[in-house]
């Protein structure tokens, strides 16, 4: 059960909430969820090292949290679960990362952190 009240992301967990409502499936694998979240994005602040976390959200609810290690041009890393074959990768980016520590995940998974409309990602925690 989720609460409709927005949970505020703490400043030390500053990041981007990626709205993956169109690609999210309830029974998707952890790898598919990671791939749907990490790429490929246009106009992300890829050079801003202050964004530490990526929040995978569906209808504003956090499904997973990843620590962002680095940003790369889209198409740099292979995708095995998600296809971007129909997407023009010019001027698009993807992050490389890993699942965040449980101490961070437990604060946000299952909670609403963003309203799910507008941009495909939103800045949170800052």
Coordinates of N, CA, C and O in Angstrom, one line a residue:
X1 N 0.8 -1.2 0.0 CA 0.0 0.0 0.0 C 0.9 1.2 0.0 O 1.9 1.3 0.7
X2 N 0.5 2.2 -0.8 CA 1.3 3.5 -0.8 C 0.4 4.6 -0.3 O -0.8 4.6 -0.3
X3 N 1.1 5.6 0.2 CA 0.6 6.8 0.7 C 0.6 7.9 -0.4 O 1.6 8.0 -1.1
X4 N -0.4 8.6 -0.6 CA -0.4 9.7 -1.6 C 0.4 10.9 -1.2 O 0.6 11.8 -2.0
X5 N 0.8 11.0 0.0 CA 1.6 12.1 0.5 C 3.0 12.0 -0.1 O 3.6 10.9 -0.1
X6 N 3.6 13.1 -0.6 CA 4.9 13.1 -1.2 C 6.0 13.0 -0.1 O 5.9 13.7 0.9
X7 N 6.9 12.0 -0.2 CA 8.0 11.9 0.6 C 9.1 12.8 0.1 O 9.4 12.7 -1.1
X8 N 9.7 13.6 0.9 CA 10.8 14.5 0.5 C 12.1 13.7 0.4 O 12.5 13.0 1.4
X9 N 12.8 13.8 -0.7 CA 14.1 13.2 -0.8 C 15.1 14.0 0.0 O 15.2 15.3 -0.2
X10 N 15.9 13.4 0.8 CA 16.9 14.2 1.7 C 18.0 14.8 0.8 O 18.4 14.2 -0.2
X11 N 18.5 15.9 1.2 CA 19.6 16.6 0.4 C 20.8 15.6 0.1 O 21.4 15.7 -1.0
X12 N 21.1 14.8 1.1 CA 22.3 13.9 0.9 C 22.0 12.8 -0.1 O 22.9 12.0 -0.5
X13 N 20.7 12.7 -0.6 CA 20.3 11.7 -1.6 C 19.9 12.3 -2.9 O 19.1 11.8 -3.6
X14 N 20.4 13.5 -3.1 CA 20.0 14.3 -4.3 C 20.2 13.4 -5.5 O 21.2 12.7 -5.7
X15 N 19.2 13.6 -6.4 CA 19.3 12.8 -7.6 C 18.2 13.2 -8.6 O 17.7 14.2 -8.6
X16 N 18.0 12.2 -9.5 CA 17.0 12.4 -10.6 C 16.0 11.2 -10.4 O 16.3 10.1 -10.3
X17 N 14.7 11.6 -10.4 CA 13.6 10.6 -10.4 C 13.2 10.4 -11.9 O 12.7 11.3 -12.5
X18 N 13.5 9.2 -12.4 CA 13.1 8.9 -13.8 C 11.7 8.3 -13.8 O 11.4 7.4 -13.1
X19 N 10.9 8.9 -14.6 CA 9.5 8.5 -14.7 C 9.4 7.4 -15.8 O 9.5 7.7 -17.0
X20 N 9.3 6.1 -15.4 CA 9.4 5.0 -16.3 C 8.0 4.3 -16.4 O 7.9 3.2 -16.7
X21 N 6.9 5.1 -16.2 CA 5.6 4.5 -16.2 C 5.3 3.8 -17.5 O 4.7 2.7 -17.4
X22 N 5.7 4.2 -18.6 CA 5.3 3.6 -19.9 C 6.1 2.2 -20.0 O 5.6 1.3 -20.6
X23 N 7.3 2.1 -19.5 CA 8.1 0.9 -19.7 C 8.0 0.0 -18.5 O 8.4 -1.2 -18.6
X24 N 7.5 0.4 -17.4 CA 7.4 -0.4 -16.2 C 6.4 -1.5 -16.3 O 5.3 -1.3 -16.7
X25 N 6.8 -2.7 -15.8 CA 5.9 -3.9 -15.7 C 6.1 -4.4 -14.3 O 7.2 -4.5 -13.8
X26 N 5.0 -4.8 -13.7 CA 5.0 -5.2 -12.3 C 6.0 -6.4 -12.1 O 6.6 -6.5 -11.1
X27 N 6.0 -7.3 -13.1 CA 6.8 -8.5 -13.0 C 8.2 -8.4 -13.7 O 8.8 -9.4 -13.9
X28 N 8.7 -7.2 -14.0 CA 9.9 -7.1 -14.7 C 11.1 -7.5 -13.8 O 11.0 -7.3 -12.6
X29 N 12.1 -8.0 -14.5 CA 13.3 -8.4 -13.7 C 14.1 -7.2 -13.2 O 13.9 -6.1 -13.7
X30 N 15.0 -7.4 -12.3 CA 15.8 -6.3 -11.7 C 16.7 -5.7 -12.8 O 16.8 -4.5 -12.9
X31 N 17.2 -6.6 -13.7 CA 18.0 -6.1 -14.8 C 17.2 -5.2 -15.8 O 17.6 -4.2 -16.2
X32 N 16.0 -5.6 -16.1 CA 15.1 -4.9 -17.0 C 14.7 -3.5 -16.4 O 14.7 -2.5 -17.0
X33 N 14.5 -3.5 -15.1 CA 14.2 -2.3 -14.4 C 15.4 -1.3 -14.4 O 15.2 -0.1 -14.7
X34 N 16.6 -1.8 -14.2 CA 17.8 -1.0 -14.3 C 18.0 -0.4 -15.7 O 18.2 0.8 -15.8
X35 N 17.8 -1.3 -16.7 CA 18.0 -0.8 -18.0 C 17.0 0.3 -18.4 O 17.3 1.2 -19.1
X36 N 15.7 0.1 -18.0 CA 14.7 1.1 -18.3 C 15.0 2.4 -17.6 O 14.6 3.4 -18.1
X37 N 15.6 2.3 -16.5 CA 15.9 3.5 -15.7 C 17.2 4.3 -16.2 O 17.2 5.5 -16.3
X38 N 18.2 3.5 -16.5 CA 19.5 4.1 -16.8 C 19.6 4.8 -18.2 O 20.5 5.7 -18.4
X39 N 18.8 4.5 -19.1 CA 18.9 5.2 -20.4 C 17.7 5.0 -21.3 O 16.8 4.3 -20.9
X40 N 17.6 5.7 -22.3 CA 18.5 6.8 -22.8 C 17.7 8.1 -22.7 O 16.6 8.2 -23.1
X41 N 18.4 9.1 -22.1 CA 17.7 10.3 -21.8 C 18.2 11.5 -22.5 O 19.4 11.6 -22.7
X42 N 17.4 12.4 -22.8 CA 17.7 13.7 -23.5 C 17.7 14.8 -22.5 O 16.8 14.9 -21.7
X43 N 18.7 15.7 -22.6 CA 18.7 16.9 -21.7 C 18.9 16.6 -20.2 O 18.4 17.4 -19.4
X44 N 19.5 15.5 -19.9 CA 19.8 15.3 -18.5 C 21.0 16.1 -18.1 O 21.9 16.4 -18.9
X45 N 21.1 16.5 -16.8 CA 22.3 17.2 -16.3 C 23.5 16.3 -16.1 O 23.9 16.1 -15.0
X46 N 24.0 15.6 -17.2 CA 25.0 14.6 -17.0 C 26.3 15.0 -16.5 O 27.1 14.2 -16.0
X47 N 26.6 16.3 -16.5 CA 27.9 16.8 -16.0 C 27.8 17.3 -14.6 O 28.7 17.9 -14.1
X48 N 26.6 17.2 -14.0 CA 26.4 17.6 -12.6 C 26.7 16.5 -11.6 O 25.8 15.6 -11.4
X49 N 27.9 16.4 -11.1 CA 28.2 15.3 -10.2 C 27.5 15.4 -8.8 O 27.6 14.4 -8.1
X50 N 26.7 16.4 -8.6 CA 26.0 16.5 -7.3 C 24.7 15.5 -7.3 O 24.2 15.3 -6.3
X51 N 24.3 15.1 -8.5 CA 23.2 14.1 -8.6 C 23.8 12.7 -8.3 O 24.5 12.1 -9.2
X52 N 23.6 12.2 -7.2 CA 24.2 11.0 -6.7 C 23.3 9.7 -7.0 O 23.8 8.6 -7.1
X53 N 22.0 9.9 -7.0 CA 21.1 8.8 -7.1 C 20.1 8.9 -8.3 O 19.7 10.0 -8.7
X54 N 19.7 7.8 -8.8 CA 18.7 7.7 -9.8 C 17.5 6.9 -9.2 O 17.7 5.8 -8.7
X55 N 16.3 7.5 -9.2 CA 15.1 6.8 -8.6 C 14.2 6.4 -9.7 O 13.8 7.2 -10.6
X56 N 14.0 5.1 -9.8 CA 13.1 4.5 -10.8 C 11.7 4.7 -10.3 O 11.3 4.1 -9.2
X57 N 10.8 5.5 -11.0 CA 9.5 5.7 -10.5 C 8.4 5.4 -11.5 O 8.6 5.5 -12.7
X58 N 7.3 4.8 -11.0 CA 6.1 4.6 -11.8 C 5.0 5.2 -11.1 O 4.7 4.9 -9.9
X59 N 4.3 6.1 -11.8 CA 3.2 6.9 -11.2 C 3.6 7.6 -9.9 O 2.9 7.7 -8.9
X60 N 4.9 8.0 -9.9 CA 5.5 8.7 -8.8 C 6.0 7.9 -7.6 O 6.7 8.4 -6.7
X61 N 5.7 6.6 -7.7 CA 6.2 5.6 -6.6 C 7.5 5.1 -7.0 O 7.8 4.6 -8.1
X62 N 8.4 5.1 -6.0 CA 9.8 4.6 -6.2 C 9.8 3.1 -6.2 O 9.3 2.4 -5.3
X63 N 10.3 2.5 -7.3 CA 10.4 1.1 -7.5 C 11.8 0.6 -7.2 O 12.0 -0.6 -6.8
X64 N 12.8 1.4 -7.4 CA 14.2 1.1 -7.1 C 15.0 2.4 -7.0 O 14.7 3.4 -7.6
X65 N 16.2 2.3 -6.3 CA 17.1 3.4 -6.2 C 18.5 2.9 -6.6 O 18.9 1.9 -6.2
X66 N 19.2 3.7 -7.5 CA 20.5 3.3 -7.9 C 21.5 4.4 -7.6 O 21.1 5.6 -7.6
X67 N 22.7 4.1 -7.3 CA 23.8 5.0 -7.1 C 24.4 5.3 -8.5 O 24.7 4.3 -9.2
X68 N 24.4 6.5 -8.9 CA 25.0 6.9 -10.2 C 26.5 6.9 -10.1 O 27.1 7.7 -9.3
X69 N 27.2 6.1 -10.9 CA 28.7 6.1 -10.9 C 29.2 7.1 -12.0 O 30.2 7.8 -11.7
X70 N 28.6 7.1 -13.1 CA 29.0 8.0 -14.2 C 27.9 8.1 -15.3 O 27.0 7.3 -15.3
X71 N 28.1 9.1 -16.1 CA 27.2 9.3 -17.3 C 28.0 9.0 -18.6 O 29.2 9.4 -18.6
X72 N 27.4 8.4 -19.5 CA 28.0 8.1 -20.8 C 27.1 8.5 -21.9 O 25.9 8.5 -21.7
X73 N 27.6 8.7 -23.1 CA 26.8 8.9 -24.3 C 25.9 7.7 -24.5 O 26.4 6.5 -24.3
X74 N 24.6 7.9 -24.8 CA 23.7 6.8 -25.0 C 24.2 5.8 -26.1 O 24.8 6.2 -27.1
X75 N 24.0 4.5 -25.8 CA 24.5 3.5 -26.8 C 25.9 3.0 -26.5 O 26.4 2.1 -27.1
X76 N 26.5 3.5 -25.4 CA 27.9 3.1 -25.1 C 27.9 1.7 -24.5 O 28.7 0.9 -24.8
X77 N 26.9 1.5 -23.6 CA 26.8 0.2 -23.0 C 25.7 -0.6 -23.6 O 24.7 -0.1 -24.0
X78 N 25.9 -2.0 -23.7 CA 24.8 -2.8 -24.3 C 23.6 -2.9 -23.4 O 23.7 -2.8 -22.2
X79 N 22.4 -3.1 -24.0 CA 21.2 -3.4 -23.4 C 20.7 -4.8 -23.8 O 20.7 -5.1 -25.0
X80 N 20.4 -5.6 -22.8 CA 19.9 -6.9 -23.1 C 18.4 -7.1 -22.9 O 17.8 -8.0 -23.5
X81 N 17.8 -6.3 -22.1 CA 16.4 -6.5 -21.7 C 15.5 -5.4 -22.3 O 14.3 -5.6 -22.4
X82 N 16.1 -4.3 -22.6 CA 15.3 -3.1 -23.1 C 15.9 -2.7 -24.5 O 17.1 -2.7 -24.6
X83 N 15.0 -2.5 -25.5 CA 15.5 -2.1 -26.8 C 15.3 -0.6 -27.0 O 14.2 0.0 -26.7
X84 N 16.3 0.0 -27.5 CA 16.3 1.4 -27.9 C 16.5 1.6 -29.4 O 17.0 2.6 -29.9
X85 N 16.2 0.5 -30.2 CA 16.5 0.4 -31.6 C 15.8 1.5 -32.4 O 16.3 2.0 -33.4
X86 N 14.6 2.0 -31.9 CA 13.8 3.0 -32.6 C 14.1 4.4 -32.1 O 13.5 5.3 -32.5
X87 N 15.1 4.5 -31.3 CA 15.4 5.8 -30.7 C 16.7 6.4 -31.3 O 17.7 5.8 -31.4
X88 N 16.6 7.7 -31.7 CA 17.8 8.4 -32.2 C 18.6 8.7 -30.9 O 18.2 9.5 -30.1
X89 N 19.8 8.2 -30.9 CA 20.7 8.3 -29.7 C 21.5 9.6 -29.7 O 22.2 9.9 -28.7
X90 N 21.4 10.4 -30.7 CA 22.1 11.7 -30.8 C 21.7 12.6 -29.6 O 20.5 12.7 -29.4
X91 N 22.7 13.1 -28.9 CA 22.4 14.0 -27.8 C 21.6 13.4 -26.7 O 20.9 14.0 -26.0
X92 N 21.8 12.1 -26.5 CA 21.1 11.4 -25.4 C 22.2 10.7 -24.5 O 23.3 10.5 -25.0
X93 N 21.8 10.5 -23.3 CA 22.8 10.0 -22.3 C 22.2 8.8 -21.5 O 21.0 8.6 -21.4
X94 N 23.1 8.1 -20.9 CA 22.7 7.0 -20.0 C 23.7 7.0 -18.8 O 24.8 7.4 -18.9
X95 N 23.2 6.5 -17.7 CA 24.1 6.5 -16.5 C 24.5 5.0 -16.3 O 23.9 4.1 -16.8
X96 N 25.6 4.8 -15.7 CA 26.1 3.6 -15.2 C 26.1 3.6 -13.7 O 26.5 4.6 -13.1
X97 N 25.6 2.6 -13.1 CA 25.5 2.6 -11.6 C 25.2 1.2 -11.1 O 25.3 0.2 -11.8
X98 N 24.7 1.2 -9.8 CA 24.4 0.0 -9.1 C 23.3 0.3 -8.1 O 23.1 1.5 -7.8
X99 N 22.7 -0.8 -7.6 CA 21.6 -0.6 -6.6 C 22.2 0.1 -5.4 O 23.3 -0.2 -4.9
X100 N 21.5 1.1 -4.9 CA 21.9 1.9 -3.7 C 22.0 1.0 -2.5 O 21.3 -0.1 -2.4
X101 N 22.7 1.4 -1.5 CA 22.7 0.7 -0.2 C 21.3 0.6 0.4 O 20.4 1.4 0.2
X102 N 21.0 -0.5 1.1 CA 19.7 -0.7 1.7 C 19.3 0.4 2.6 O 18.1 0.8 2.7
X103 N 20.2 1.1 3.3 CA 19.9 2.2 4.1 C 19.2 3.4 3.4 O 18.4 4.1 3.9
X104 N 19.6 3.5 2.1 CA 18.9 4.5 1.2 C 17.7 4.0 0.6 O 16.6 4.6 0.6
X105 N 17.7 2.8 0.1 CA 16.5 2.2 -0.5 C 15.3 2.1 0.4 O 14.2 2.4 0.0
X106 N 15.6 1.7 1.7 CA 14.5 1.6 2.6 C 13.8 2.9 2.9 O 12.6 2.8 3.3
X107 N 14.4 4.0 2.7 CA 13.7 5.3 2.9 C 12.7 5.6 1.8 O 11.8 6.4 2.0
X108 N 12.9 5.1 0.6 CA 12.1 5.6 -0.6 C 11.3 4.5 -1.3 O 10.3 4.9 -1.9
X109 N 11.8 3.3 -1.4 CA 11.0 2.3 -2.2 C 9.6 2.1 -1.6 O 9.4 2.0 -0.4
X110 N 8.7 2.2 -2.5 CA 7.2 2.1 -2.2 C 6.6 3.4 -1.8 O 5.4 3.5 -1.5
X111 N 7.4 4.5 -1.8 CA 6.9 5.8 -1.4 C 6.8 6.7 -2.6 O 7.5 6.6 -3.6
X112 N 5.9 7.7 -2.6 CA 5.7 8.6 -3.6 C 6.6 9.8 -3.4 O 6.6 10.4 -2.4
X113 N 7.5 10.1 -4.5 CA 8.4 11.2 -4.4 C 8.2 12.3 -5.4 O 8.7 13.3 -5.3
X114 N 7.5 11.9 -6.5 CA 7.2 12.9 -7.5 C 5.8 12.8 -8.1 O 5.2 11.7 -8.0
X115 N 5.3 13.8 -8.7 CA 4.1 13.8 -9.4 C 4.5 13.3 -10.8 O 5.4 13.8 -11.4
X116 N 3.8 12.4 -11.4 CA 4.2 11.8 -12.7 C 3.6 12.4 -13.9 O 2.7 11.9 -14.5
X117 N 4.0 13.6 -14.2 CA 3.6 14.3 -15.4 C 4.7 15.3 -15.8 O 5.5 15.6 -15.0
X118 N 4.7 15.6 -17.1 CA 5.7 16.6 -17.6 C 6.9 15.9 -18.1 O 6.9 14.9 -18.8
X119 N 8.1 16.3 -17.6 CA 9.4 15.8 -18.0 C 9.5 14.3 -17.7 O 8.9 13.9 -16.7
X120 N 10.3 13.6 -18.4 CA 10.6 12.2 -18.1 C 11.5 12.0 -16.9 O 11.7 10.9 -16.5
X121 N 12.0 13.1 -16.4 CA 12.8 13.0 -15.1 C 12.6 14.3 -14.3 O 12.3 15.3 -14.9
X122 N 12.8 14.2 -13.0 CA 12.7 15.4 -12.2 C 13.8 15.4 -11.2 O 14.2 14.3 -10.7
X123 N 14.3 16.5 -10.9 CA 15.4 16.7 -9.9 C 14.7 16.5 -8.5 O 13.6 17.1 -8.2
X124 N 15.3 15.8 -7.6 CA 14.8 15.6 -6.3 C 16.0 15.7 -5.2 O 17.1 15.5 -5.6
X125 N 15.6 16.1 -4.1 CA 16.6 16.2 -3.0 C 17.5 17.4 -3.0 O 18.4 17.4 -2.2
X126 N 17.1 18.4 -3.7 CA 18.0 19.6 -3.7 C 17.4 20.9 -4.0 O 16.3 21.1 -4.3

